[in-house]
Each structure stands twice: as structure tokens, then as C-alpha cells.
């Protein structure tokens, strides 16, 4: 890009200067130098393909205090997979995936001071994502493709402990949104690795759903997610 | 034996006073030695003797036969330069709203089977105690089986102090002259421990007014203290009588209250004819602030993590008693105090319950009946913090349990008012009604919480109990139920990241 820019500047400069030279030294046509830089060739047309992928999510929960008290950390580790259609129209892509995240800890009896009671608890967050976005093709680095997009989420939270009575089980289904951006790197003919940053919003509705145990904590099951995806190109349009 | 105290209590009962006549609590300033103390007393013409000067923990009880008006005596002591403060030695009482003996004799006790914790969701412990299902509506109302599933009975290294009329630990006979109506007769009054709250679980028992029998800890001549202690820790799942909340903990019986029969024996010892007056039932007893404060300090100093004080009345505030409670809370103890039974008698502010609102780790407990409604007698006020089952016999006569809280204690009819005989060695299921019965539910829950989390302080236990309570009445904290009805299961089981 830089070389092109310089070429343009030089070309512009030459186009301004050449009449001056032409007036002083002869006809302008005999003094013009031809451009030495060939015109940039256009990028090949994007080709639609279908990929399957596996994903590993590192989610830092928005309700960080509540999750930290129960599980020792606001980080939940998840894994899953899905499929995407790349270059569906121009460089548009769509995808769908399912990820299950979990963490273990101890039940909390005093959220104000984070006092736990020694009873193990397992927390699960299962998320379905349907998303779309746009890929940006890099002429100089055709194997690397940044992208950005957004989508909808459908999540189900549950926690479980031994000795639990049926009325004590917390299960919440929550819908929300996600926005993300990342970079897709082709590492082999059909193999790709994507590194992606997401921000998820899965609001809990006061009075209708369970709420975080720490008063004032964000009433949301979303958060910041760092995702690693490994994709395999299953089909490619010829 | 503390005859001076017994004489003063009998006089207060007879005259309807809320203080012990001629008796004050004196806090000397730091650094005042025995000489300075004697000087202060001599300024009032008092010679320090065993009868006139008695240390009760952080204060001295000063008695003056000449100046019987304790308010005047307190002002006289306060005027002495050696004195930090002086106040009357107020008295409050234990007095169930209603009581009822069981008509059937108890079946023999069986060996207790330690309940096993359920390992599956929904499996809960239901005691095998014969009268649990029919009579202990209170434990079923607050889902004690669910709580026991999490914490079955508490730990045996947790000590709960019962500051009350005592719990009998030994076996023997009291042989004393007692006025029986026309003359003194020497009565043989057997006493013995409750087999369903065995003496092996009693620790460091103490009789603060003074043991009636040299060498013996004390005798519960009321039944109130044993009933309260039984709610906290009666043996459970042994197919006998009823259950207790924290049935593994140790009980520290601290006698600070003196009953009709204590006074009757004292009067017999001194040759004072006539029946003791001012008592409304064989369970009634009077309790002085000085001994209550001393018992609180004693309990803290000897390792009690939880205390129950089912004592109260409309007597004024006391610096001594308040300081004892503050000290207990600062040392990490939890104290449960009954709100009072005076809603229908002008609803006066009861002490020491009033102090609870300003001390983290001390809770005042109101009473509900079998339908989770306010007990008709339960006092109300902004200082009410929590509610628990205390029973209500009004409107519940059709129920099998008739609305009482049933626990094992000395049979009330075995020691009647104005009786010519008394015994304190037979126990059965007895029904009581009052905020006195509600408070030990909270004490028992605190003991379970401290068993579940051994490092828990009283202030933390209070916060957990409040946060887990089921809101009753007006939304949020209210004057009738405080933060609501205790929920032991919820308090013990806790939450994941969401609730």
C-alpha cells in the first residue's frame, strides 16, 4: 500500500511538473516518462465455502463478583463447535454454533463477605449463537482475513449441587446479543485458525429470573469472550 | 447460698418491683483498688461483707439494708469519685404465655441412631422421635429435615449457653423445710437430669444466684431453662419424645433465674412463713440483670459460640447488660434474645431485646404460631429482627399440638405453686407458648451455621439468618416479624452464583 501511495504521489508530482519541463525544454510529449509501476491486479472474486469448526471459549462473566465468590474466578471455560458459510455474498459470512461452559466451586452462604459452606456446586452455561459478519480481504496478506460481525444468543444457565432439593435448582434461559471481531488465518489448504474477541450481552430480568448473589453485580450472564476456532473447509464452490 | 439475693427477689416479687430493693450494680473506675472501693461503700455506711458486696463479673453488686430504694442508692453511689456508674439491679422474668403438660407418660428412651445424610436430591432426614410428627409443627414449618440434610445436628465442639432457669445435671434429693400452708414441713424433693438432654452434653454449668445444695451445680426448678435447651439440643432420632435443632452440640446451663420453689426453699431456710408471691405459674422465675450480664461474660470466657436469652421485661435499660452483650458480639459470639410477650399489655419495649438492633451478632426474635401468623402476644417494635415459631394456643385448640411448642422438660404439675410436695426428676413432653420458645430456634440455627462454617462469627451468622429469612407481613423489614421467618435450610445450603 505504501509503495502504491508513493507511486501515486510521484505520478501526481510528475504530472504537474511535466508541463514546466515541456515549456523549457521542448514538447511535453517527448519529455514525459512512462510509469514504471504496473497497475495493481484486482483481488480474485471471493468463493463461497462451508466450514465446520471447533471452538474454545474463555469467558469472563459480567457478573464477576458473584461468579468469583462461588467458583473462585469470573472466568468460565467452554468448548463447542459449529458451522459457517463463508463468502455467502461477496465477503458476507454466517455461522451457528453451540458452546458449553462450566465451572466448579462451593456454595455461598454470605455473599456480602464471600463466605462459602463447603458444599460443591457445578455451574453450566450452554450458549447457542447465530451470527453474521463481514470479512476484509488483505491484498498483501491473502492468508489473513480480519472479520467483524454480530449475532443473537440463546443461553441456558444451571447450577447443581449434591443434596439439592428440586425447588433449589436454578435454571435460567436467557436471550441476548453478541458483537465480535477477529482474524482468520489459513494454516493449510483447507485448515484455518481464528482468533476472536467477543462481547456478549445476556441480561437477567429482575423479578422474572434469578439474579446474581452479590448485590450490585451486573445482572447479565454475558461478558467478554476470547475465542479460538479451528475450522476445516468442507465444501468450496467451484 | 445467696440468701440476700433470694430475700431481695422475694421482696421484689411481693411488691411488684422491677428492681431488687436495696441492691445496685456498681462499676468502679479503672485503677480503683480494694481500698478505694471500701471507701466508696463506707461513704454510704456500708461495710463490705459477703452479704453487702458481691462481684458479678465486670460490676459489683452492692446491697444496703437501710436504703431499699435502688434508684436513690444508685444516685448515692454515682456521687462517689471512685464510681464510673451505678444503676439499680433490675429484674425481668421468664414466664410462658401458656403451658400444658402432656397427658401421656413418656415411653422409655432408645439408643439414638445418628441420622445419615441423604445423598440424593429431595432425600431428607425425618426423625424417628415418637412425638415429632404429631407435635413438632414448629420444626416442620421451618423445614428442619431439609436443614438436617445439610447439617445433621451440628458439631459436638460447639457450645451453646442457655442463660435461663438452669438445666439439671446431677441426681439427688433436696431436703428442706418448706411452708405448706399452715406450717413448715421438711420435704424431700428429688431431682435428676433429662435423659433426652443428657448430662454428658452439659458443660461448665453454673448457678449464679447460688447453688441451693452445696457441691451440686444447680437444679432447674422451673422447667423453662430445660425446655429452651431442649429446643436447641434435645436428642433426636432416638425414638423418644421429640427432637432438637442442634442435637449434637454441647449445652452450657447457666442459671440466672430463680423460681417459686427456689424462693420457697429460701424462705423455709430463713423461717419466713407464707408462700412466695408474685409468681403466676410454676414455670415463672425472676432474673437479675447483674447475673445475666455475668452469665454472658462467663459464657464468652468459657468458649460458648452461641447464647440464648429467653428472658425479658419492661425494666429500663442497663449499661451493664448492654456492655456484656457488646463484648460477647465483639468476641464473635451469637446471642438470640426473645422479643417479649407483652403485645396485649401495652407493648412496652423489652430489655435486653432492645439492644439487638444496634449490635451485630445479637438478634431479637418474635414469635409466630402454627399458621405462620403473628403470635397474639408477641411484642413488636423497630428492634424486632427475626421471627421463629413460638406457638400460639389462641384459636388452635382443635389441633393435635394445640399450637404449643413441645419439648421435654420437668413435668410442670410435679412442682405446683403453693404445693406441699415437689419433684424435679421426671420429664415429659411439655407444651409452652412464648417468644421464649422462638428464640432458641434461632440459637439452634446459629449453632448449625457455625458447625457448617467453623470460622463463622456471630455477626456473620446474623447476616446469613437475615438474608435467608422468608419475608412475612409488610414487604421488607417490619416491626412484627423483622426480616421474616428463619429458613434454616436456605441459610445452610446457600447459593451458586445466582439466586
Short mmCIF file of N, CA and C in Angstrom, two decimals, chain B residues 26-28 54-61 206 208 290-291 293-298 320 324:
data_model
loop_
_atom_site.label_atom_id
_atom_site.label_comp_id
_atom_site.label_asym_id
_atom_site.label_seq_id
_atom_site.Cartn_x
_atom_site.Cartn_y
_atom_site.Cartn_z
N UNK B 26 -22.54 -1.66 90.56
CA UNK B 26 -21.58 -0.56 90.61
C UNK B 26 -20.38 -0.90 89.75
N UNK B 27 -20.05 0.00 88.83
CA UNK B 27 -18.83 -0.14 88.03
C UNK B 27 -17.83 0.85 88.57
N UNK B 28 -16.76 0.33 89.16
CA UNK B 28 -15.71 1.21 89.66
C UNK B 28 -14.81 1.64 88.50
N UNK B 54 -20.72 -8.13 96.47
CA UNK B 54 -20.54 -9.38 95.70
C UNK B 54 -20.11 -9.02 94.29
N UNK B 55 -19.00 -9.56 93.85
CA UNK B 55 -18.58 -9.33 92.48
C UNK B 55 -19.43 -10.17 91.53
N UNK B 56 -19.92 -9.50 90.51
CA UNK B 56 -20.70 -10.19 89.46
C UNK B 56 -20.03 -9.85 88.12
N UNK B 57 -18.86 -10.42 87.92
CA UNK B 57 -18.16 -10.15 86.67
C UNK B 57 -17.57 -8.75 86.66
N UNK B 58 -18.02 -7.95 85.71
CA UNK B 58 -17.45 -6.63 85.49
C UNK B 58 -17.97 -5.59 86.49
N UNK B 59 -19.03 -5.90 87.23
CA UNK B 59 -19.58 -4.95 88.21
C UNK B 59 -19.63 -5.62 89.58
N UNK B 60 -19.83 -4.77 90.57
CA UNK B 60 -20.05 -5.26 91.93
C UNK B 60 -21.51 -5.05 92.29
N UNK B 61 -22.08 -6.04 92.94
CA UNK B 61 -23.43 -5.87 93.48
C UNK B 61 -23.29 -5.36 94.90
N UNK B 206 -23.33 -23.45 85.64
CA UNK B 206 -23.09 -22.56 86.79
C UNK B 206 -24.41 -21.97 87.25
N UNK B 208 -25.68 -18.86 89.15
CA UNK B 208 -25.19 -17.56 89.56
C UNK B 208 -25.84 -17.03 90.84
N UNK B 290 -27.75 -8.25 86.85
CA UNK B 290 -26.36 -8.49 87.24
C UNK B 290 -25.95 -9.91 86.90
N UNK B 291 -26.81 -10.87 87.21
CA UNK B 291 -26.45 -12.26 86.93
C UNK B 291 -26.53 -12.55 85.44
N UNK B 293 -25.76 -10.41 83.04
CA UNK B 293 -24.53 -9.87 82.47
C UNK B 293 -23.34 -10.76 82.84
N UNK B 294 -23.33 -11.22 84.05
CA UNK B 294 -22.22 -12.07 84.49
C UNK B 294 -22.23 -13.39 83.72
N UNK B 295 -23.41 -13.92 83.50
CA UNK B 295 -23.51 -15.17 82.75
C UNK B 295 -23.05 -14.99 81.31
N UNK B 296 -23.37 -13.86 80.71
CA UNK B 296 -22.93 -13.60 79.33
C UNK B 296 -21.39 -13.56 79.29
N UNK B 297 -20.80 -12.85 80.22
CA UNK B 297 -19.33 -12.78 80.27
C UNK B 297 -18.74 -14.15 80.51
N UNK B 298 -19.34 -14.90 81.40
CA UNK B 298 -18.85 -16.25 81.71
C UNK B 298 -18.91 -17.15 80.48
N UNK B 320 -24.71 -2.05 82.16
CA UNK B 320 -24.01 -3.31 82.45
C UNK B 320 -24.42 -4.41 81.48
N UNK B 324 -22.23 -6.07 78.33
CA UNK B 324 -21.96 -7.51 78.27
C UNK B 324 -22.31 -8.08 76.91
#
